[in-house]
Coordinates of N, CA and C in Angstrom, one line a residue:
M1 N 8.6 -73.1 -18.2 CA 7.2 -73.5 -18.5 C 6.6 -74.1 -17.2
K2 N 5.4 -73.6 -16.9 CA 4.7 -74.1 -15.7 C 4.2 -75.5 -15.8
Y3 N 4.5 -76.3 -14.8 CA 4.1 -77.7 -14.8 C 2.6 -77.8 -14.7
D4 N 2.0 -78.6 -15.6 CA 0.6 -78.8 -15.7 C 0.2 -80.3 -15.5
P5 N -0.3 -80.6 -14.3 CA -0.6 -82.1 -14.1 C -1.5 -82.7 -15.1
I6 N -2.5 -81.9 -15.5 CA -3.5 -82.5 -16.5 C -2.8 -82.8 -17.8
E7 N -1.9 -81.9 -18.3 CA -1.2 -82.2 -19.5 C -0.3 -83.4 -19.4
E8 N 0.3 -83.5 -18.2 CA 1.2 -84.7 -17.9 C 0.4 -86.0 -18.0
E9 N -0.8 -86.0 -17.5 CA -1.7 -87.2 -17.6 C -2.0 -87.5 -19.0
K10 N -2.3 -86.5 -19.8 CA -2.6 -86.8 -21.2 C -1.4 -87.2 -22.0
K11 N -0.2 -86.6 -21.6 CA 1.0 -87.0 -22.3 C 1.4 -88.5 -22.0
W12 N 1.1 -88.9 -20.8 CA 1.4 -90.3 -20.4 C 0.6 -91.3 -21.3
W13 N -0.7 -90.9 -21.6 CA -1.5 -91.8 -22.4 C -1.0 -91.7 -23.9
R14 N -0.6 -90.5 -24.3 CA -0.1 -90.4 -25.7 C 1.1 -91.2 -25.9
Q15 N 2.0 -91.2 -24.9 CA 3.2 -92.0 -25.0 C 2.9 -93.4 -25.0
G16 N 1.9 -93.8 -24.2 CA 1.5 -95.2 -24.2 C 1.0 -95.7 -25.5
E17 N 0.3 -94.8 -26.2 CA -0.2 -95.1 -27.6 C 0.9 -95.3 -28.5
I18 N 2.0 -94.5 -28.4 CA 3.1 -94.7 -29.3 C 3.8 -96.0 -29.0
D19 N 4.0 -96.3 -27.7 CA 4.7 -97.5 -27.3 C 4.0 -98.8 -27.7
C20 N 2.6 -98.7 -27.8 CA 1.8 -99.9 -28.1 C 2.0 -100.3 -29.6
R21 N 2.7 -99.5 -30.4 CA 3.0 -100.0 -31.7 C 4.0 -101.1 -31.7
E22 N 4.8 -101.2 -30.6 CA 5.7 -102.3 -30.5 C 5.5 -102.9 -29.1
P23 N 4.4 -103.6 -28.9 CA 4.0 -104.0 -27.5 C 5.0 -105.0 -26.9
R24 N 5.2 -104.8 -25.6 CA 6.0 -105.7 -24.8 C 5.1 -106.4 -23.8
P25 N 4.8 -107.6 -24.0 CA 3.9 -108.3 -23.1 C 4.3 -108.2 -21.6
L26 N 3.4 -107.9 -20.8 CA 3.7 -107.9 -19.3 C 3.6 -109.3 -18.8
P27 N 4.4 -109.6 -17.7 CA 4.5 -111.0 -17.2 C 3.2 -111.4 -16.5
A28 N 3.0 -112.7 -16.4 CA 1.8 -113.2 -15.8 C 1.6 -112.7 -14.4
K29 N 2.7 -112.5 -13.6 CA 2.6 -112.1 -12.2 C 2.0 -110.7 -12.1
H30 N 2.3 -109.9 -13.1 CA 1.7 -108.5 -13.2 C 0.2 -108.6 -13.3
H31 N -0.3 -109.3 -14.3 CA -1.7 -109.4 -14.5 C -2.4 -110.1 -13.3
F32 N -1.8 -111.1 -12.8 CA -2.4 -111.8 -11.6 C -2.6 -110.9 -10.4
A33 N -1.6 -110.1 -10.1 CA -1.7 -109.1 -9.0 C -2.8 -108.1 -9.2
H34 N -2.8 -107.5 -10.4 CA -3.9 -106.5 -10.6 C -5.3 -107.1 -10.6
N35 N -5.4 -108.3 -11.1 CA -6.7 -109.0 -11.2 C -7.1 -109.3 -9.8
C36 N -6.2 -109.7 -8.9 CA -6.6 -109.9 -7.5 C -7.2 -108.6 -6.8
V37 N -6.6 -107.5 -7.1 CA -7.1 -106.2 -6.6 C -8.4 -105.9 -7.1
R38 N -8.6 -106.1 -8.4 CA -9.9 -105.8 -9.1 C -11.0 -106.7 -8.6
Q39 N -10.6 -107.9 -8.3 CA -11.6 -108.9 -7.8 C -12.1 -108.5 -6.4
K40 N -11.2 -108.0 -5.6 CA -11.7 -107.5 -4.3 C -12.5 -106.2 -4.4
L41 N -12.2 -105.4 -5.4 CA -13.1 -104.2 -5.6 C -14.5 -104.7 -6.0
Y42 N -14.6 -105.6 -6.9 CA -15.9 -106.1 -7.3 C -16.6 -106.8 -6.2
E43 N -15.9 -107.6 -5.4 CA -16.6 -108.3 -4.3 C -17.2 -107.3 -3.3
T44 N -16.5 -106.2 -3.0 CA -16.9 -105.2 -2.1 C -18.2 -104.5 -2.7
V45 N -18.1 -104.1 -3.9 CA -19.2 -103.4 -4.6 C -20.4 -104.3 -4.6
A46 N -20.2 -105.6 -4.8 CA -21.3 -106.6 -5.0 C -22.1 -106.7 -3.6
T47 N -21.4 -106.5 -2.5 CA -22.1 -106.6 -1.2 C -23.2 -105.5 -1.0
W48 N -23.2 -104.5 -1.9 CA -24.1 -103.3 -1.7 C -25.4 -103.6 -2.4
G49 N -25.6 -104.7 -3.0 CA -26.9 -105.1 -3.5 C -27.3 -104.4 -4.8
F50 N -26.4 -104.1 -5.7 CA -26.8 -103.4 -6.9 C -27.4 -104.4 -7.9
D51 N -28.2 -103.9 -8.8 CA -28.8 -104.7 -9.9 C -28.6 -104.1 -11.2
S52 N -29.2 -104.6 -12.3 CA -29.0 -104.1 -13.6 C -29.5 -102.6 -13.8
N53 N -30.3 -102.1 -12.9 CA -30.8 -100.7 -12.9 C -29.9 -99.8 -12.2
S54 N -29.0 -100.3 -11.4 CA -28.1 -99.4 -10.6 C -27.1 -98.8 -11.5
L55 N -26.9 -97.5 -11.3 CA -26.0 -96.7 -12.2 C -24.7 -96.4 -11.5
I56 N -23.6 -96.8 -12.1 CA -22.2 -96.7 -11.5 C -21.4 -95.7 -12.4
L57 N -20.7 -94.8 -11.7 CA -19.8 -93.9 -12.3 C -18.4 -94.3 -12.0
E58 N -17.6 -94.5 -13.0 CA -16.1 -94.8 -12.7 C -15.3 -93.5 -13.1
L59 N -14.6 -93.0 -12.2 CA -13.8 -91.7 -12.4 C -12.4 -92.1 -12.7
G60 N -11.8 -91.5 -13.7 CA -10.5 -91.9 -14.1 C -10.5 -93.3 -14.7
C61 N -11.5 -93.5 -15.5 CA -11.8 -94.9 -16.0 C -10.7 -95.6 -16.7
G62 N -9.8 -94.8 -17.3 CA -8.7 -95.5 -18.1 C -9.3 -96.3 -19.3
S63 N -8.7 -97.4 -19.5 CA -9.0 -98.2 -20.7 C -10.1 -99.3 -20.4
G64 N -10.6 -99.3 -19.1 CA -11.7 -100.2 -18.8 C -11.5 -101.5 -18.2
E65 N -10.2 -101.7 -17.7 CA -10.0 -103.0 -17.0 C -10.8 -103.2 -15.8
D66 N -10.9 -102.1 -15.0 CA -11.7 -102.2 -13.8 C -13.2 -102.4 -14.1
A67 N -13.7 -101.6 -15.0 CA -15.1 -101.7 -15.4 C -15.5 -103.1 -15.9
T68 N -14.6 -103.7 -16.6 CA -14.8 -105.1 -17.1 C -15.1 -106.0 -15.9
C69 N -14.4 -105.8 -14.8 CA -14.6 -106.7 -13.6 C -15.8 -106.2 -12.9
I70 N -16.0 -104.9 -12.7 CA -17.1 -104.4 -11.9 C -18.5 -104.7 -12.6
Q71 N -18.5 -104.8 -13.9 CA -19.8 -105.0 -14.6 C -20.6 -106.2 -14.1
K72 N -19.9 -107.1 -13.4 CA -20.6 -108.3 -12.9 C -21.6 -107.8 -11.8
A73 N -21.4 -106.6 -11.2 CA -22.3 -106.1 -10.2 C -23.5 -105.3 -11.0
S74 N -23.1 -104.5 -12.0 CA -24.0 -103.8 -12.8 C -23.3 -103.4 -14.1
K75 N -23.9 -103.6 -15.3 CA -23.4 -103.2 -16.5 C -23.7 -101.8 -16.9
N76 N -24.4 -101.2 -16.0 CA -24.8 -99.8 -16.2 C -23.8 -98.8 -15.7
I77 N -22.6 -98.8 -16.5 CA -21.5 -98.0 -16.0 C -21.2 -96.9 -17.0
I78 N -20.9 -95.7 -16.4 CA -20.4 -94.6 -17.2 C -19.0 -94.2 -16.7
G79 N -18.1 -94.0 -17.6 CA -16.7 -93.7 -17.3 C -16.4 -92.2 -17.6
V80 N -15.5 -91.6 -16.8 CA -15.0 -90.3 -17.1 C -13.5 -90.3 -17.0
D81 N -12.9 -89.6 -18.0 CA -11.5 -89.5 -18.0 C -11.1 -88.2 -18.8
I82 N -9.9 -87.7 -18.5 CA -9.4 -86.5 -19.2 C -8.7 -86.9 -20.5
S83 N -8.4 -88.1 -20.8 CA -7.7 -88.6 -22.0 C -8.6 -89.1 -23.0
D84 N -8.6 -88.6 -24.2 CA -9.4 -89.1 -25.3 C -9.0 -90.5 -25.7
I85 N -7.7 -90.8 -25.5 CA -7.1 -92.1 -25.9 C -7.7 -93.1 -24.9
A86 N -7.7 -92.8 -23.6 CA -8.2 -93.7 -22.6 C -9.7 -94.0 -22.9
L87 N -10.4 -92.9 -23.2 CA -11.9 -93.1 -23.4 C -12.2 -93.9 -24.6
R88 N -11.4 -93.8 -25.7 CA -11.6 -94.6 -26.8 C -11.5 -96.1 -26.5
R89 N -10.5 -96.4 -25.7 CA -10.3 -97.8 -25.3 C -11.4 -98.3 -24.4
F90 N -11.8 -97.4 -23.5 CA -12.9 -97.7 -22.6 C -14.2 -98.0 -23.4
K91 N -14.5 -97.1 -24.4 CA -15.7 -97.3 -25.2 C -15.6 -98.5 -26.0
N92 N -14.4 -98.9 -26.5 CA -14.3 -100.1 -27.3 C -14.6 -101.3 -26.5
K93 N -14.6 -101.3 -25.2 CA -15.0 -102.4 -24.4 C -16.6 -102.4 -24.2
G94 N -17.3 -101.5 -24.8 CA -18.7 -101.5 -24.7 C -19.3 -100.6 -23.6
F95 N -18.5 -99.7 -23.0 CA -19.0 -98.8 -22.0 C -19.3 -97.4 -22.5
Q96 N -20.1 -96.7 -21.8 CA -20.3 -95.3 -22.1 C -19.1 -94.5 -21.4
G97 N -18.6 -93.5 -22.2 CA -17.5 -92.7 -21.6 C -17.7 -91.2 -22.0
I98 N -17.3 -90.3 -21.0 CA -17.4 -88.9 -21.2 C -16.0 -88.2 -20.9
L99 N -15.6 -87.3 -21.8 CA -14.4 -86.6 -21.6 C -14.6 -85.4 -20.6
A100 N -14.0 -85.5 -19.5 CA -14.3 -84.4 -18.5 C -13.2 -84.4 -17.4
N101 N -13.1 -83.3 -16.7 CA -12.3 -83.2 -15.5 C -13.1 -83.5 -14.3
V102 N -12.6 -84.4 -13.4 CA -13.4 -84.8 -12.3 C -13.5 -83.7 -11.2
R103 N -12.8 -82.6 -11.4 CA -13.0 -81.5 -10.5 C -14.4 -80.9 -10.6
A104 N -15.0 -81.0 -11.8 CA -16.3 -80.4 -12.1 C -17.1 -81.4 -13.0
L105 N -17.8 -82.3 -12.4 CA -18.4 -83.4 -13.1 C -19.7 -82.9 -13.8
P106 N -19.9 -83.4 -15.1 CA -21.0 -82.9 -15.9 C -22.3 -83.7 -15.6
F107 N -22.6 -83.8 -14.3 CA -23.8 -84.6 -13.9 C -24.6 -83.9 -12.9
R108 N -25.9 -84.2 -12.8 CA -26.7 -83.6 -11.8 C -26.4 -84.1 -10.4
N109 N -26.9 -83.4 -9.4 CA -26.8 -84.0 -8.1 C -27.5 -85.3 -7.9
N110 N -27.0 -86.2 -7.1 CA -27.7 -87.4 -6.7 C -28.0 -88.3 -8.0
S111 N -27.0 -88.4 -8.8 CA -27.3 -89.2 -10.1 C -26.9 -90.7 -10.0
F112 N -25.9 -91.0 -9.2 CA -25.3 -92.4 -9.2 C -25.5 -93.1 -7.9
D113 N -25.7 -94.4 -8.1 CA -25.8 -95.3 -6.9 C -24.4 -95.6 -6.3
C114 N -23.4 -95.5 -7.2 CA -22.0 -95.8 -6.7 C -21.1 -95.0 -7.6
V115 N -20.1 -94.4 -6.9 CA -19.0 -93.7 -7.6 C -17.7 -94.4 -7.3
I116 N -17.0 -94.8 -8.3 CA -15.7 -95.6 -8.1 C -14.6 -94.8 -8.6
A117 N -13.5 -94.6 -7.7 CA -12.3 -93.9 -8.1 C -11.2 -94.9 -7.9
S118 N -10.9 -95.7 -8.9 CA -9.9 -96.7 -8.8 C -8.5 -96.2 -9.4
G119 N -7.6 -96.1 -8.5 CA -6.3 -95.6 -8.9 C -6.3 -94.2 -9.4
L120 N -7.2 -93.4 -8.8 CA -7.3 -92.0 -9.2 C -6.8 -91.0 -8.2
L121 N -7.1 -91.2 -6.9 CA -6.8 -90.2 -5.9 C -5.3 -89.9 -5.8
H122 N -4.5 -91.0 -6.0 CA -3.0 -90.7 -5.9 C -2.5 -89.9 -7.0
H123 N -3.3 -89.7 -8.1 CA -3.0 -88.7 -9.1 C -3.5 -87.3 -8.7
L124 N -4.7 -87.3 -8.1 CA -5.3 -86.0 -7.8 C -4.6 -85.3 -6.6
I125 N -3.9 -86.1 -5.8 CA -3.2 -85.5 -4.6 C -2.2 -84.4 -5.1
G126 N -1.7 -84.6 -6.4 CA -0.8 -83.7 -6.9 C -1.4 -82.6 -7.8
Q127 N -2.7 -82.5 -7.8 CA -3.4 -81.6 -8.6 C -4.3 -80.6 -7.9
G128 N -4.3 -80.7 -6.5 CA -5.2 -79.7 -5.8 C -5.6 -80.2 -4.5
N129 N -6.7 -79.7 -4.0 CA -7.3 -80.0 -2.7 C -8.1 -81.3 -2.8
L130 N -7.6 -82.4 -2.2 CA -8.3 -83.7 -2.3 C -9.7 -83.6 -1.7
P131 N -9.9 -83.0 -0.6 CA -11.3 -83.0 0.0 C -12.3 -82.3 -1.0
E132 N -11.8 -81.3 -1.8 CA -12.8 -80.7 -2.7 C -13.2 -81.7 -3.8
Y133 N -12.3 -82.5 -4.2 CA -12.6 -83.6 -5.2 C -13.7 -84.5 -4.6
L134 N -13.4 -85.0 -3.4 CA -14.3 -85.9 -2.7 C -15.7 -85.3 -2.6
S135 N -15.8 -84.0 -2.3 CA -17.1 -83.3 -2.1 C -17.8 -83.4 -3.5
E136 N -17.1 -83.2 -4.6 CA -17.7 -83.2 -5.9 C -18.2 -84.7 -6.2
F137 N -17.5 -85.7 -5.8 CA -17.9 -87.0 -6.0 C -19.2 -87.3 -5.2
C138 N -19.2 -86.8 -4.0 CA -20.4 -87.0 -3.2 C -21.6 -86.3 -3.8
R139 N -21.4 -85.1 -4.4 CA -22.5 -84.3 -5.0 C -23.3 -85.2 -6.0
V140 N -22.6 -86.0 -6.8 CA -23.3 -86.7 -7.9 C -23.7 -88.1 -7.4
T141 N -23.4 -88.4 -6.1 CA -23.8 -89.7 -5.6 C -25.2 -89.6 -4.9
K142 N -26.0 -90.6 -5.1 CA -27.3 -90.6 -4.5 C -27.2 -90.7 -3.0
K143 N -28.2 -90.1 -2.3 CA -28.3 -90.3 -0.9 C -28.3 -91.8 -0.6
R144 N -27.5 -92.2 0.3 CA -27.3 -93.6 0.7 C -26.5 -94.4 -0.3
G145 N -26.0 -93.7 -1.4 CA -25.1 -94.4 -2.3 C -23.7 -94.4 -1.8
Y146 N -22.8 -95.0 -2.5 CA -21.5 -95.3 -2.0 C -20.4 -94.6 -2.9
V147 N -19.3 -94.2 -2.3 CA -18.1 -93.8 -3.0 C -17.0 -94.7 -2.5
I148 N -16.2 -95.3 -3.4 CA -15.2 -96.2 -3.1 C -13.9 -95.9 -3.9
A149 N -12.8 -95.9 -3.2 CA -11.5 -95.6 -3.9 C -10.6 -96.8 -3.7
L150 N -9.7 -97.0 -4.6 CA -8.7 -98.1 -4.6 C -7.4 -97.4 -4.9
E151 N -6.4 -97.4 -3.9 CA -5.2 -96.7 -4.1 C -4.0 -97.4 -3.6
P152 N -2.8 -97.1 -4.3 CA -1.5 -97.6 -3.8 C -1.2 -97.1 -2.4
N153 N -0.6 -97.9 -1.6 CA -0.6 -97.7 -0.1 C 0.8 -97.2 0.3
I154 N 0.9 -96.1 1.1 CA 2.1 -95.6 1.6 C 2.7 -96.5 2.6
F155 N 1.9 -97.4 3.2 CA 2.4 -98.3 4.3 C 2.9 -99.6 3.7
H156 N 3.0 -99.7 2.4 CA 3.5 -100.9 1.7 C 4.9 -100.5 1.1
P157 N 5.8 -101.4 1.0 CA 7.1 -101.0 0.4 C 7.0 -100.4 -1.0
S158 N 6.1 -100.9 -1.8 CA 5.9 -100.3 -3.2 C 5.5 -98.9 -3.1
G159 N 4.6 -98.5 -2.1 CA 4.2 -97.1 -2.0 C 5.3 -96.2 -1.5
I160 N 6.1 -96.7 -0.6 CA 7.3 -96.0 -0.1 C 8.3 -95.7 -1.2
L161 N 8.6 -96.7 -2.0 CA 9.5 -96.6 -3.1 C 8.9 -95.6 -4.2
M162 N 7.6 -95.7 -4.5 CA 7.0 -94.8 -5.4 C 7.2 -93.3 -5.0
N163 N 7.0 -93.1 -3.8 CA 7.1 -91.7 -3.3 C 8.5 -91.2 -3.3
I164 N 9.4 -92.0 -2.9 CA 10.9 -91.7 -2.9 C 11.3 -91.4 -4.3
F165 N 11.1 -92.4 -5.2 CA 11.6 -92.2 -6.6 C 11.0 -91.0 -7.3
N166 N 9.7 -90.8 -7.1 CA 9.0 -89.8 -7.8 C 9.3 -88.4 -7.3
K167 N 9.9 -88.4 -6.1 CA 10.3 -87.1 -5.5 C 11.8 -86.8 -5.9
V168 N 12.6 -87.8 -5.9 CA 14.0 -87.6 -6.3 C 14.2 -87.3 -7.8
K169 N 13.5 -88.1 -8.6 CA 13.5 -87.9 -10.0 C 12.2 -88.3 -10.6
P170 N 11.3 -87.3 -10.7 CA 9.9 -87.5 -11.1 C 9.8 -88.2 -12.4
G171 N 8.9 -89.3 -12.4 CA 8.7 -90.0 -13.6 C 9.7 -91.1 -13.9
I172 N 10.7 -91.3 -13.1 CA 11.8 -92.2 -13.3 C 11.3 -93.7 -13.5
T173 N 10.2 -94.0 -12.9 CA 9.7 -95.4 -12.9 C 8.6 -95.6 -13.9
G174 N 8.4 -94.6 -14.8 CA 7.3 -94.6 -15.8 C 6.0 -94.1 -15.2
L175 N 6.0 -93.5 -14.0 CA 4.8 -93.0 -13.4 C 4.6 -91.5 -13.9
V176 N 3.4 -91.0 -13.8 CA 3.2 -89.6 -13.9 C 4.0 -88.9 -12.7
P177 N 4.7 -87.8 -13.0 CA 5.6 -87.2 -11.9 C 4.9 -86.9 -10.6
H178 N 3.6 -86.5 -10.7 CA 2.9 -86.1 -9.4 C 2.2 -87.2 -8.7
E179 N 2.3 -88.4 -9.1 CA 1.7 -89.6 -8.4 C 2.3 -89.7 -7.0
R180 N 1.5 -90.0 -6.0 CA 2.0 -90.2 -4.7 C 1.1 -91.3 -4.0
A181 N 1.8 -92.3 -3.5 CA 1.0 -93.3 -2.7 C 0.4 -92.6 -1.5
L182 N -0.7 -93.1 -1.0 CA -1.5 -92.4 0.0 C -1.7 -93.3 1.3
S183 N -1.9 -92.7 2.4 CA -2.3 -93.3 3.6 C -3.8 -93.6 3.7
P184 N -4.2 -94.8 4.0 CA -5.6 -95.1 4.1 C -6.2 -94.4 5.3
L185 N -5.4 -94.1 6.3 CA -5.9 -93.3 7.5 C -6.3 -91.9 7.0
Y186 N -5.4 -91.3 6.2 CA -5.7 -90.0 5.7 C -6.9 -90.0 4.8
L187 N -7.0 -91.0 3.9 CA -8.2 -91.0 3.0 C -9.5 -91.2 3.8
A188 N -9.5 -92.0 4.8 CA -10.7 -92.2 5.6 C -11.2 -90.9 6.2
R189 N -10.2 -90.1 6.7 CA -10.6 -88.8 7.2 C -11.2 -87.9 6.2
V190 N -10.6 -87.9 5.0 CA -11.1 -87.1 3.9 C -12.5 -87.5 3.5
F191 N -12.7 -88.8 3.5 CA -14.0 -89.3 3.1 C -15.1 -88.9 4.2
E192 N -14.7 -89.0 5.4 CA -15.6 -88.6 6.5 C -16.0 -87.1 6.4
R193 N -15.0 -86.2 6.1 CA -15.2 -84.8 6.0 C -16.1 -84.5 4.8
A194 N -16.0 -85.3 3.8 CA -16.8 -85.1 2.6 C -18.3 -85.5 2.8
G195 N -18.6 -86.2 3.9 CA -20.0 -86.6 4.2 C -20.2 -88.1 4.0
L196 N -19.1 -88.8 3.9 CA -19.3 -90.3 3.7 C -19.3 -91.0 5.0
K197 N -20.4 -91.4 5.4 CA -20.6 -92.0 6.7 C -19.9 -93.3 6.9
G198 N -19.3 -93.4 8.1 CA -18.7 -94.7 8.4 C -17.6 -95.1 7.5
A199 N -16.7 -94.2 7.0 CA -15.7 -94.5 6.1 C -14.8 -95.6 6.6
K200 N -14.5 -96.6 5.8 CA -13.7 -97.7 6.2 C -12.6 -97.9 5.2
Y201 N -11.5 -98.6 5.7 CA -10.4 -98.9 4.9 C -10.1 -100.4 5.1
T202 N -9.6 -101.0 4.1 CA -9.2 -102.4 4.2 C -8.1 -102.7 3.1
A203 N -7.3 -103.6 3.4 CA -6.3 -104.1 2.4 C -7.1 -104.7 1.2
A204 N -6.9 -104.3 0.0 CA -7.5 -104.9 -1.1 C -6.8 -106.3 -1.3
S205 N -5.5 -106.2 -1.3 CA -4.7 -107.5 -1.5 C -3.3 -107.3 -1.1
Y206 N -2.6 -108.3 -0.6 CA -1.2 -108.3 -0.2 C -0.4 -108.7 -1.4
V207 N -1.0 -109.3 -2.4 CA -0.3 -109.7 -3.6 C 0.3 -108.5 -4.3
W208 N 1.6 -108.6 -4.7 CA 2.3 -107.5 -5.3 C 2.8 -107.9 -6.7
N209 N 2.8 -107.1 -7.6 CA 3.2 -107.5 -9.0 C 4.7 -107.7 -9.1
R210 N 5.4 -107.5 -8.1 CA 6.9 -107.8 -8.1 C 7.2 -109.2 -7.5
F211 N 6.2 -109.8 -6.9 CA 6.4 -111.2 -6.3 C 6.4 -112.2 -7.4
P212 N 7.1 -113.3 -7.3 CA 7.0 -114.4 -8.2 C 5.6 -114.9 -8.2
L213 N 5.1 -115.4 -9.3 CA 3.7 -115.8 -9.4 C 3.3 -116.9 -8.4
P214 N 4.1 -117.9 -8.1 CA 3.7 -118.9 -7.1 C 3.5 -118.3 -5.7
I215 N 4.3 -117.3 -5.4 CA 4.1 -116.7 -4.1 C 2.8 -115.9 -4.1
S216 N 2.5 -115.2 -5.1 CA 1.3 -114.4 -5.2 C 0.1 -115.3 -5.2
Q217 N 0.2 -116.4 -5.8 CA -1.0 -117.4 -5.8 C -1.2 -117.9 -4.4
F218 N -0.1 -118.2 -3.7 CA -0.3 -118.7 -2.3 C -0.9 -117.6 -1.4
I219 N -0.4 -116.4 -1.5 CA -1.0 -115.3 -0.7 C -2.5 -115.1 -1.0
S220 N -2.8 -115.1 -2.3 CA -4.2 -114.8 -2.7 C -5.2 -115.9 -2.1
K221 N -4.7 -117.1 -1.8 CA -5.6 -118.1 -1.3 C -5.8 -117.9 0.2
H222 N -5.0 -117.2 0.9 CA -5.0 -117.1 2.4 C -5.3 -115.7 2.9
E223 N -5.2 -114.6 2.1 CA -5.2 -113.3 2.6 C -6.5 -112.8 3.1
D224 N -7.6 -113.4 2.7 CA -8.9 -113.0 3.2 C -9.1 -113.2 4.7
K225 N -8.3 -114.1 5.3 CA -8.4 -114.4 6.7 C -7.9 -113.1 7.5
I226 N -7.1 -112.3 7.0 CA -6.6 -111.2 7.8 C -6.7 -109.8 7.2
R227 N -7.0 -109.7 5.9 CA -6.9 -108.4 5.2 C -7.9 -107.3 5.7
T228 N -9.0 -107.7 6.3 CA -9.9 -106.8 6.9 C -9.8 -106.6 8.4
K229 N -8.8 -107.2 9.0 CA -8.7 -107.1 10.4 C -7.5 -106.2 10.8
R230 N -7.7 -105.5 11.9 CA -6.7 -104.6 12.4 C -5.6 -105.3 13.0
P231 N -4.3 -104.9 12.9 CA -3.8 -103.8 12.0 C -3.5 -104.2 10.6
C232 N -3.8 -105.5 10.3 CA -3.4 -106.0 9.0 C -4.1 -105.3 7.8
N233 N -5.2 -104.6 8.1 CA -5.9 -103.9 7.1 C -5.2 -102.7 6.6
L234 N -4.1 -102.3 7.3 CA -3.4 -101.1 6.9 C -2.3 -101.4 5.9
F235 N -2.0 -102.6 5.6 CA -0.7 -102.9 4.9 C -0.9 -103.6 3.6
G236 N -2.0 -103.4 2.9 CA -2.1 -104.0 1.5 C -1.2 -103.3 0.5
W237 N -1.0 -104.0 -0.6 CA -0.4 -103.4 -1.7 C -1.2 -102.2 -2.2
F238 N -2.5 -102.5 -2.4 CA -3.5 -101.5 -2.7 C -4.5 -101.5 -1.5
E239 N -5.0 -100.3 -1.2 CA -6.0 -100.2 -0.1 C -7.3 -99.7 -0.7
M240 N -8.4 -100.2 -0.1 CA -9.8 -99.8 -0.5 C -10.3 -98.9 0.7
V241 N -10.8 -97.8 0.3 CA -11.5 -96.9 1.2 C -12.9 -96.6 0.7
Y242 N -13.9 -96.7 1.5 CA -15.2 -96.4 1.0 C -16.2 -95.9 2.2
G243 N -17.2 -95.3 1.7 CA -18.2 -94.8 2.7 C -19.6 -94.6 2.0
Q244 N -20.6 -94.4 2.8 CA -21.9 -94.2 2.3 C -22.3 -92.7 2.3
N245 N -22.9 -92.2 1.3 CA -23.1 -90.8 1.2 C -24.3 -90.3 2.1
V246 N -24.0 -89.5 3.0 CA -25.0 -88.9 3.9 C -24.6 -87.5 4.1
N247 N -25.6 -86.6 4.1 CA -25.4 -85.2 4.3 C -24.8 -84.9 5.6
L248 N -23.8 -83.9 5.6 CA -23.2 -83.6 6.9 C -24.2 -83.2 7.9
E249 N -25.3 -82.5 7.5 CA -26.3 -82.1 8.5 C -26.9 -83.3 9.1
E250 N -27.1 -84.4 8.4 CA -27.7 -85.6 8.9 C -26.8 -86.3 9.9
I251 N -25.5 -86.2 9.6 CA -24.5 -86.8 10.5 C -24.6 -86.1 11.9
A252 N -24.8 -84.8 11.9 CA -24.7 -84.0 13.1 C -25.9 -84.2 14.0
K253 N -27.0 -84.8 13.4 CA -28.2 -85.0 14.2 C -28.1 -86.2 15.2

């Protein structure tokens, strides 16, 4: 039977739905680490001056944890996911959601002030041509709007382990088999080729959900001093990559 990445994604959500019948609480260090990353995502988006009228599209929206944090910048958020289970949870948090494949988004050109792909691209890398996806994201982004991604980092030990384990025995760590941590350098080049002017990358956070909570709390208090500076910006647990949507023709002028 031919491997189908889309079906694997849906199966992961279905399995999670089954497992939730007997929930096993995650440790505080896990929630703290992910909340640190989400807070940096929000802080970056907030610098772009959005208001209540700004329209944000979240791709691969999942169950809405990121949107819950991002809504402090604008509550006008639409989510897209291929899983009906994920969308149901997303909508239960009060957001609008659409079942669709991000390869062909059901929106007009120049529709959104900001497009967010949080934890999505390292799934898409196993599903096709990543630059084609970014071009589609740019298509629905308004001129001078922003596209931002938040991804696990190949330059961090967790990213190295993810790629090794998922290649040796796909899915062994509970991941979707085609997930791969990505290089922020590579993503910045993909962003630039898609027409995203001045693509930048920065460490979202050095906090890792494997660290003891006191260590993570210490890191979170001090990481802002270095996480945006070279070469430290290459080594976050998660990396942010973002750029402003400008036509390739305009860049050439």
